[in-house]
CSV table of C-alpha atoms in Angstrom, one decimal:
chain,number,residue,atom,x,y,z
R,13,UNK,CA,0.0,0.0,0.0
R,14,UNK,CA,1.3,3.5,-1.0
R,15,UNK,CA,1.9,6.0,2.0
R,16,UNK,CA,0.4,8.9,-0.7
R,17,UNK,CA,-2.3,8.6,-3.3
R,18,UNK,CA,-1.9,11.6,-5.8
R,19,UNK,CA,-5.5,12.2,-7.4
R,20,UNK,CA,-5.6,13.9,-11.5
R,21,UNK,CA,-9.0,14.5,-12.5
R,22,UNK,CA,-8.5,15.4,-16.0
R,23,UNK,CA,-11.2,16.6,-18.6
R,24,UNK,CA,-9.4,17.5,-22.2
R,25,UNK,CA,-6.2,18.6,-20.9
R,26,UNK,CA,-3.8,16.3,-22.8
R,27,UNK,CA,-1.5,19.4,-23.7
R,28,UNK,CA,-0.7,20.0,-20.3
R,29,UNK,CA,-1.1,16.5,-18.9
R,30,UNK,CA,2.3,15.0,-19.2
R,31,UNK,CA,4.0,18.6,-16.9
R,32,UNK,CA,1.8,17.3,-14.5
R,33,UNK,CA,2.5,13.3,-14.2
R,34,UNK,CA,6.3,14.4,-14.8
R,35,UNK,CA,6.1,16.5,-12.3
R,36,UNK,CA,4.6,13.7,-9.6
R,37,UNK,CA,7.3,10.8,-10.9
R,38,UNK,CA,10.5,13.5,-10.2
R,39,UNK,CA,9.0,13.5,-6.5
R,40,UNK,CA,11.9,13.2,-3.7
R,41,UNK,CA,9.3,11.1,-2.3
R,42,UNK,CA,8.6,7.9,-3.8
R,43,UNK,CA,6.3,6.2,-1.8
R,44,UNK,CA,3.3,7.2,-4.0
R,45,UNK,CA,0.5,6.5,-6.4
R,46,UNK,CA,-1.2,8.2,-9.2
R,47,UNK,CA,-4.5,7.8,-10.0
R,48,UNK,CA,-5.9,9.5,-12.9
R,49,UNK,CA,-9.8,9.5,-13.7
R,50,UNK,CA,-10.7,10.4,-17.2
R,51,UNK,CA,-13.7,13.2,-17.1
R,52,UNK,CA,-14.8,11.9,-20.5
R,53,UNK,CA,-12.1,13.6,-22.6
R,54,UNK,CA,-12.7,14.2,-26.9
R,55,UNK,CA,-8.8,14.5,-27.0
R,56,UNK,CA,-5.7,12.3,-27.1
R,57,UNK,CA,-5.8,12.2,-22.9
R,58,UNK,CA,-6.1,8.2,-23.2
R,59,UNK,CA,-3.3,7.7,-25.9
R,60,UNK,CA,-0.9,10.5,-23.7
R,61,UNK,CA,-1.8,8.3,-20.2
R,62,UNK,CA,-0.8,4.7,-22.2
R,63,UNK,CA,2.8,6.2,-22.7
R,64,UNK,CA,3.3,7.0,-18.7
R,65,UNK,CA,1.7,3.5,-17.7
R,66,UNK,CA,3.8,1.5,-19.9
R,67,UNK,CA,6.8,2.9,-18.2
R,68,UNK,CA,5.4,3.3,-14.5
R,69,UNK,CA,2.7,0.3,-14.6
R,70,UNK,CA,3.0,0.2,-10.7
R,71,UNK,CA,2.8,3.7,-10.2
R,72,UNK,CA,0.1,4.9,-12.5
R,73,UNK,CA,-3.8,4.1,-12.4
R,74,UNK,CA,-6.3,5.6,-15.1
R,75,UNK,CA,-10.5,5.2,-14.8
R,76,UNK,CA,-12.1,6.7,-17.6
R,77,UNK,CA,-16.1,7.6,-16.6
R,78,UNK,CA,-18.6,9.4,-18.4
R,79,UNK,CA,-18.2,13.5,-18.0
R,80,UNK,CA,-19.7,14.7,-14.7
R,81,UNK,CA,-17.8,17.2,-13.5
R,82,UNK,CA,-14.7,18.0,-11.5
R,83,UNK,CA,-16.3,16.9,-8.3
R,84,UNK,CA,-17.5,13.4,-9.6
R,85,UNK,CA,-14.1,12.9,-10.8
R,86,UNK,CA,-12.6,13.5,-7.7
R,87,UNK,CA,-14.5,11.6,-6.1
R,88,UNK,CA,-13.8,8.0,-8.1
R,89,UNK,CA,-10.5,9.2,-7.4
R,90,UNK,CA,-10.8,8.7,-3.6
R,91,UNK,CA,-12.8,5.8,-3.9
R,92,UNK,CA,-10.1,4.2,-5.5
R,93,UNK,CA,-7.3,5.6,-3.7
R,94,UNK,CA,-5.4,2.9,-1.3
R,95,UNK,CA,-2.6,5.7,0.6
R,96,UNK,CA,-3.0,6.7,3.8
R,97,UNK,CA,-3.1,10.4,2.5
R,98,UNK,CA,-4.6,12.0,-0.3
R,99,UNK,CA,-3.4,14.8,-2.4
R,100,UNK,CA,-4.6,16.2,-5.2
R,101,UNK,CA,-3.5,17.6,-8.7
R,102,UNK,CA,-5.4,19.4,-11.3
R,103,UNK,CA,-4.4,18.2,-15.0
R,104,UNK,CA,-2.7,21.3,-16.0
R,105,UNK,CA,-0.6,22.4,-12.4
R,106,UNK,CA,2.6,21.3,-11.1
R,107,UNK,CA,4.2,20.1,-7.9
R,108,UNK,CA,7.9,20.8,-7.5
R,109,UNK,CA,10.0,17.7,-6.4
R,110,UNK,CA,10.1,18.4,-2.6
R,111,UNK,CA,6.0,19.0,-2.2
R,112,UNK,CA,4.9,15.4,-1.1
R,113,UNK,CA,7.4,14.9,1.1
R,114,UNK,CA,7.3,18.3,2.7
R,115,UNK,CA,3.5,17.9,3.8
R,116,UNK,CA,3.8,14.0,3.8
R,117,UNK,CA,7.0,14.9,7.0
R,118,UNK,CA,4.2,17.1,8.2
R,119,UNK,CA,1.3,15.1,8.8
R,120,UNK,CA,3.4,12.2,10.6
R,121,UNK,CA,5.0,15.2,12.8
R,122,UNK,CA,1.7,16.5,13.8
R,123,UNK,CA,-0.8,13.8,14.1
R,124,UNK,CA,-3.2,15.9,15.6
R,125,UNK,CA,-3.4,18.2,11.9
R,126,UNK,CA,-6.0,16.4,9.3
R,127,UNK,CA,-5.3,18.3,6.6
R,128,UNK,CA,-2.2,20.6,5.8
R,129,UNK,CA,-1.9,23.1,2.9
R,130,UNK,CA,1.3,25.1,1.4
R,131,UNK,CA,1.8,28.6,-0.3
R,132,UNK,CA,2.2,28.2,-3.9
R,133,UNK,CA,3.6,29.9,-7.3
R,134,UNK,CA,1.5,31.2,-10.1
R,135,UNK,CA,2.7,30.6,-13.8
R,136,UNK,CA,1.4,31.4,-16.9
R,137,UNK,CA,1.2,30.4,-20.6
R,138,UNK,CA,4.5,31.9,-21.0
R,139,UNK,CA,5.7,30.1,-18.0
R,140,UNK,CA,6.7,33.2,-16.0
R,141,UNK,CA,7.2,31.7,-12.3
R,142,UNK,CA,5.2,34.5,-9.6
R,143,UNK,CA,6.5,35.7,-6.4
R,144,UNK,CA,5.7,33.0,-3.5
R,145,UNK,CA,1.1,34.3,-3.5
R,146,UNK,CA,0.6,33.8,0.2
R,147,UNK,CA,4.0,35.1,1.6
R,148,UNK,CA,3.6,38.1,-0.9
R,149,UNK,CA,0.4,38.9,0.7
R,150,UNK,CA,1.5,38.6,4.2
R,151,UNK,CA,-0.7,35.6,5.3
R,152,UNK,CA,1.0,34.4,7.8
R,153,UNK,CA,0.8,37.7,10.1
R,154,UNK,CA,-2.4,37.9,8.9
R,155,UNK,CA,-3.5,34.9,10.5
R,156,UNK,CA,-0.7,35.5,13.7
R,157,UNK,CA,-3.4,35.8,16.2
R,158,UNK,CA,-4.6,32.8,15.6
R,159,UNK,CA,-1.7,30.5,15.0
R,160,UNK,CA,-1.8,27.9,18.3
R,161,UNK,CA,1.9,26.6,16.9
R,162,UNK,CA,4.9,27.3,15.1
R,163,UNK,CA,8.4,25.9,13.9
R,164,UNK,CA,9.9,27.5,11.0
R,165,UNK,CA,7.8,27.6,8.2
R,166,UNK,CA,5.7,25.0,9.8
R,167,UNK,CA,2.4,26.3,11.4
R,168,UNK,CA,-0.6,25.0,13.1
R,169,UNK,CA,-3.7,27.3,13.5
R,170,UNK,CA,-6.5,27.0,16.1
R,171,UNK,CA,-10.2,25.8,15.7
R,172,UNK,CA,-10.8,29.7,14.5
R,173,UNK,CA,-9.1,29.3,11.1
R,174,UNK,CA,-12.3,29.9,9.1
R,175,UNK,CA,-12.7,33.1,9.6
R,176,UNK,CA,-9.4,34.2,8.8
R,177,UNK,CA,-9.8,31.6,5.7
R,178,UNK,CA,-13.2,33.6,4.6
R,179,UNK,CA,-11.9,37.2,5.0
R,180,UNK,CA,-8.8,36.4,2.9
R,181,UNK,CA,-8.1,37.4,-0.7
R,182,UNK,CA,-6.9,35.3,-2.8
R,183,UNK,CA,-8.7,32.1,-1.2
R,184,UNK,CA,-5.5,30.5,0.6
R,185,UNK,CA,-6.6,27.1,0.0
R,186,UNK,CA,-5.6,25.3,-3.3
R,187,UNK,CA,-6.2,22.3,-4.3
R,188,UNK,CA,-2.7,21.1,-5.6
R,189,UNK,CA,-1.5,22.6,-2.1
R,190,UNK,CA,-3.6,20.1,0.0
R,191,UNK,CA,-2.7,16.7,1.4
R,192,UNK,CA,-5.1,15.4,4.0
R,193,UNK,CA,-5.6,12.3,5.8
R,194,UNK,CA,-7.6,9.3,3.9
R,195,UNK,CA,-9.5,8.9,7.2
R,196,UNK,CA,-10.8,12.8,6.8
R,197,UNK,CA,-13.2,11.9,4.2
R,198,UNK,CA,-15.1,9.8,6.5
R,199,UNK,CA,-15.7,12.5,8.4
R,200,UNK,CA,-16.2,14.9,5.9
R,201,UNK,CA,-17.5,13.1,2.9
R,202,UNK,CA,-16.9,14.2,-0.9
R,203,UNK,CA,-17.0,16.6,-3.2
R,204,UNK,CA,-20.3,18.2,-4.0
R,205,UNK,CA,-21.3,16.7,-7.8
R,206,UNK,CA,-24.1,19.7,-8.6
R,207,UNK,CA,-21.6,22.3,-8.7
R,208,UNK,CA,-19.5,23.5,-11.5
R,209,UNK,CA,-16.8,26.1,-10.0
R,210,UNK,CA,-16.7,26.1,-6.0
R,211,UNK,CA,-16.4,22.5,-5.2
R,212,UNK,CA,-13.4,22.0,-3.4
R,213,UNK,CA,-13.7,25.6,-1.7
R,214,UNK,CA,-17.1,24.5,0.0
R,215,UNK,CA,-14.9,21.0,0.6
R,216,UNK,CA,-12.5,22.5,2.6
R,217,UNK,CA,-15.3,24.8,4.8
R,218,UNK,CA,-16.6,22.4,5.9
R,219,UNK,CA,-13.4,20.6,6.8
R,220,UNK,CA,-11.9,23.5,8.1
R,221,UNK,CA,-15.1,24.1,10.2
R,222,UNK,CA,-14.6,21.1,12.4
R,223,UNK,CA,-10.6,19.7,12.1
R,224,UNK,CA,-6.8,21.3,12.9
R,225,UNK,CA,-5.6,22.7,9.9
R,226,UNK,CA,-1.8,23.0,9.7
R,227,UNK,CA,0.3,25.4,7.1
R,228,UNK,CA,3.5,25.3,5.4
R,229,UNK,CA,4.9,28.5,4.4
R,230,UNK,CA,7.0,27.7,1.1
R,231,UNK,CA,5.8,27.7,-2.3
R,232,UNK,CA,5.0,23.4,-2.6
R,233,UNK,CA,2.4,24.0,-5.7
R,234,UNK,CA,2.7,25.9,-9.0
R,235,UNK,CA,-0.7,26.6,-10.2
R,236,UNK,CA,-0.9,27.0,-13.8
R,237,UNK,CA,-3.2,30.4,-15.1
R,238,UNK,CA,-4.8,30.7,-18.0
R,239,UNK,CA,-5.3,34.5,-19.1
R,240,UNK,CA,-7.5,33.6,-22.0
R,241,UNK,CA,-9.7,32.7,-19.4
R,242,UNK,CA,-10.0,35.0,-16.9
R,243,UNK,CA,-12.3,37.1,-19.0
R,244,UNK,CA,-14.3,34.2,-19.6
R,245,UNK,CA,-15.7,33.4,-16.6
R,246,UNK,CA,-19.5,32.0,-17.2
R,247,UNK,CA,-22.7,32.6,-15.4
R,248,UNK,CA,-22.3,29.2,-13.9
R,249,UNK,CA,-19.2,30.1,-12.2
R,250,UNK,CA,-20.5,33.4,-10.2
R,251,UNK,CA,-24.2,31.5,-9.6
R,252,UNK,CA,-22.2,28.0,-8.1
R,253,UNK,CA,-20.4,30.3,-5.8
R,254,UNK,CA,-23.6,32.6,-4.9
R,255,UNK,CA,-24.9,29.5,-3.9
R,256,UNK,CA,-22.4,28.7,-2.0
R,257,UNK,CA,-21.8,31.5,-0.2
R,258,UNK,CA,-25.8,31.9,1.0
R,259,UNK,CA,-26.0,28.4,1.7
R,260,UNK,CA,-23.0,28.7,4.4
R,261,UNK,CA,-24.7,32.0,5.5
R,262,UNK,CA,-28.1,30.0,6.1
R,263,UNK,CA,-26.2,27.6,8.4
R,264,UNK,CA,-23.9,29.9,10.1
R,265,UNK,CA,-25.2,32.2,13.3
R,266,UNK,CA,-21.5,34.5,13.6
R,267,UNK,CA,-22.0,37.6,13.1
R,268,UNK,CA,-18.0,38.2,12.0
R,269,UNK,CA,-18.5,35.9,9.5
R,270,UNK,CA,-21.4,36.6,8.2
R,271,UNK,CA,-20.3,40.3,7.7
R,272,UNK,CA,-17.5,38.5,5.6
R,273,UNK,CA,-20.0,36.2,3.9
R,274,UNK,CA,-21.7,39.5,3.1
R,275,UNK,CA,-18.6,41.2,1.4
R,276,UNK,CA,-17.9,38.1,-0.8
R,277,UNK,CA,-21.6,38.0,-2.2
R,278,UNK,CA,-21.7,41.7,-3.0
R,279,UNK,CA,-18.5,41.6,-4.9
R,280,UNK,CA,-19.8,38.6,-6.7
R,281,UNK,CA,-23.2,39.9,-7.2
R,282,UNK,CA,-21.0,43.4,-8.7
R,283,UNK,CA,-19.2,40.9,-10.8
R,284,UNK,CA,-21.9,39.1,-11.9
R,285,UNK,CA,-23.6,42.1,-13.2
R,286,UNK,CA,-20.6,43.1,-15.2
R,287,UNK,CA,-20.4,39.4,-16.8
R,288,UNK,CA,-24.4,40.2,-17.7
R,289,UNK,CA,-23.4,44.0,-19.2
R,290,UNK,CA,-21.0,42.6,-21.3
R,291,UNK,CA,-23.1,40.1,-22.6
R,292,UNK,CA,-25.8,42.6,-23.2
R,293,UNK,CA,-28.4,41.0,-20.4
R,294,UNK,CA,-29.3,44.5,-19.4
R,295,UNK,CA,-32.2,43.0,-16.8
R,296,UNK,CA,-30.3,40.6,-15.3
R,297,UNK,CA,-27.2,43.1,-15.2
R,298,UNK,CA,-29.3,45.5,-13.2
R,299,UNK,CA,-30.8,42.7,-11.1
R,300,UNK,CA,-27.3,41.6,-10.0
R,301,UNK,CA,-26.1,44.8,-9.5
R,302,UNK,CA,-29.1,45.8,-7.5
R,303,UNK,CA,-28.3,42.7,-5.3
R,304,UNK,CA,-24.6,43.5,-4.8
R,305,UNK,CA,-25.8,47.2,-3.6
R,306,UNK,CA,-28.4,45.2,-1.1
């Protein structure tokens, strides 16, 4: 049995595919499997996965399913992982050789942490490498007050990490930062399969709700940005997260973080109304905007 099981959900992403398995097989940290689930990709992603298994058949797993979604794929991910932690990896990001034994070290030094996360790079189609994201915007003294422990650039926050997880911009939290405990998602469940966008931030609410979170503060995940997207965000996107975001509301009686909650779903609301403008939905741009002023 592998100590890690490294989950790829991929969905038409053979271009950037093979960066990411590379990536996972330079690891310092061998002790490892990959499991790759198949969102129902059109491309070559089935022809690019044959080449990796035929020269790491014990390493490399790959489910194909019909396309669901990332949380579906996820999910058969878990359900077939065998390692005693999970991490995660989306098709197109990249771990640098030291990130799964950096948080695999950490969650055997502090059994009492389910899930640990690290700070990460940004890159984008031209590769340019950003500035360390969370260290760049301070987050570590931003979240001082409630840091119960702290070695280095290992830290270990106290049971009131959401609210310093809600009010901070970017969301700290990536998914190819994560490793977690296997046993957390019997506590926890999985990933919510009716959203589009949001997923794994309402996934690691609710874990962060109710288990110690620990933090390492060096860059172990390099998230891959696509700028020919960022103006393409759909109506899906901004409505999943709406959801989210008044659904947590509805089940939450803080007053600090609903005054957060409140914040995130004006500026989505604004946001949403600008998506509608541009689109020429006057009626529904003056509806959102009406509800972001609300």
């Amino acid at each position: 049995m592998p100590k890690i099981s490294v989950i790829i959900p991929t969905y038409n992403c053979a271009t950037y595919l093979p960066d990411a398995v590379s990536s996972i097989l330079k690891q310092a940290d061998q002790d490892f499997e990959i499991i790759l689930v198949d969102d129902g990709s059109t491309d070559n992603t089935k022809e690019t996965v044959s080449c990796f298994i035929s020269k790491h058949p014990s390493k490399i797993r790959y489910y194909m399913q019909t396309h669901s979604g990332p949380g579906a794929a996820r999910n058969r991910g878990i359900q077939e992982a065998t390692g005693e932690y999970i991490a995660f990896l989306d098709a197109d990001d990249l771990i640098p050789n030291e990130s799964l034994k950096r948080r695999g070290e950490f969650l055997d030094k502090y059994p009492e942490v389910d899930l640990v996360f690290s700070d990460y790079h940004i890159i984008n189609e031209k590769s340019n490498t950003s500035k360390p994201v969370l260290e760049t915007n301070n987050f570590a003294n931003y979240c001082n007050d409630i840091i119960s422990y702290r070695n280095g650039d290992e830290i270990i926050f106290n049971s009131n990490f959401l609210i310093k997880y809600l009010g901070f911009n970017p969301h700290p939290i990536f998914m190819g930062a994560v490793m977690m405990r296997s046993a957390l998602i019997k506590a926890t469940g999985v990933f919510r399969k009716d959203m589009l966008r949001g997923e794994d931030i309402d996934y690691w609410i609710r874990i962060v709700r109710q288990h110690k979170i620990g933090y390492i503060a060096a860059p172990l995940f390099i998230y891959r940005r696509d700028l020919s997207l960022l103006s393409k965000l759909s109506e899906d996107y901004y409505l999943d997260a709406i959801k989210l975001y008044i659904q947590l509301k509805q089940s939450n009686c803080q007053k600090q973080i609903n005054r957060i909650l409140d914040k995130k779903l004006s500026s989505l609301y604004f946001d949403l109304g600008y998506h509608y403008k541009n689109n020429l939905l006057m009626n529904r741009a003056r509806k959102a905007l009406l509800s972001s002023i609300f």
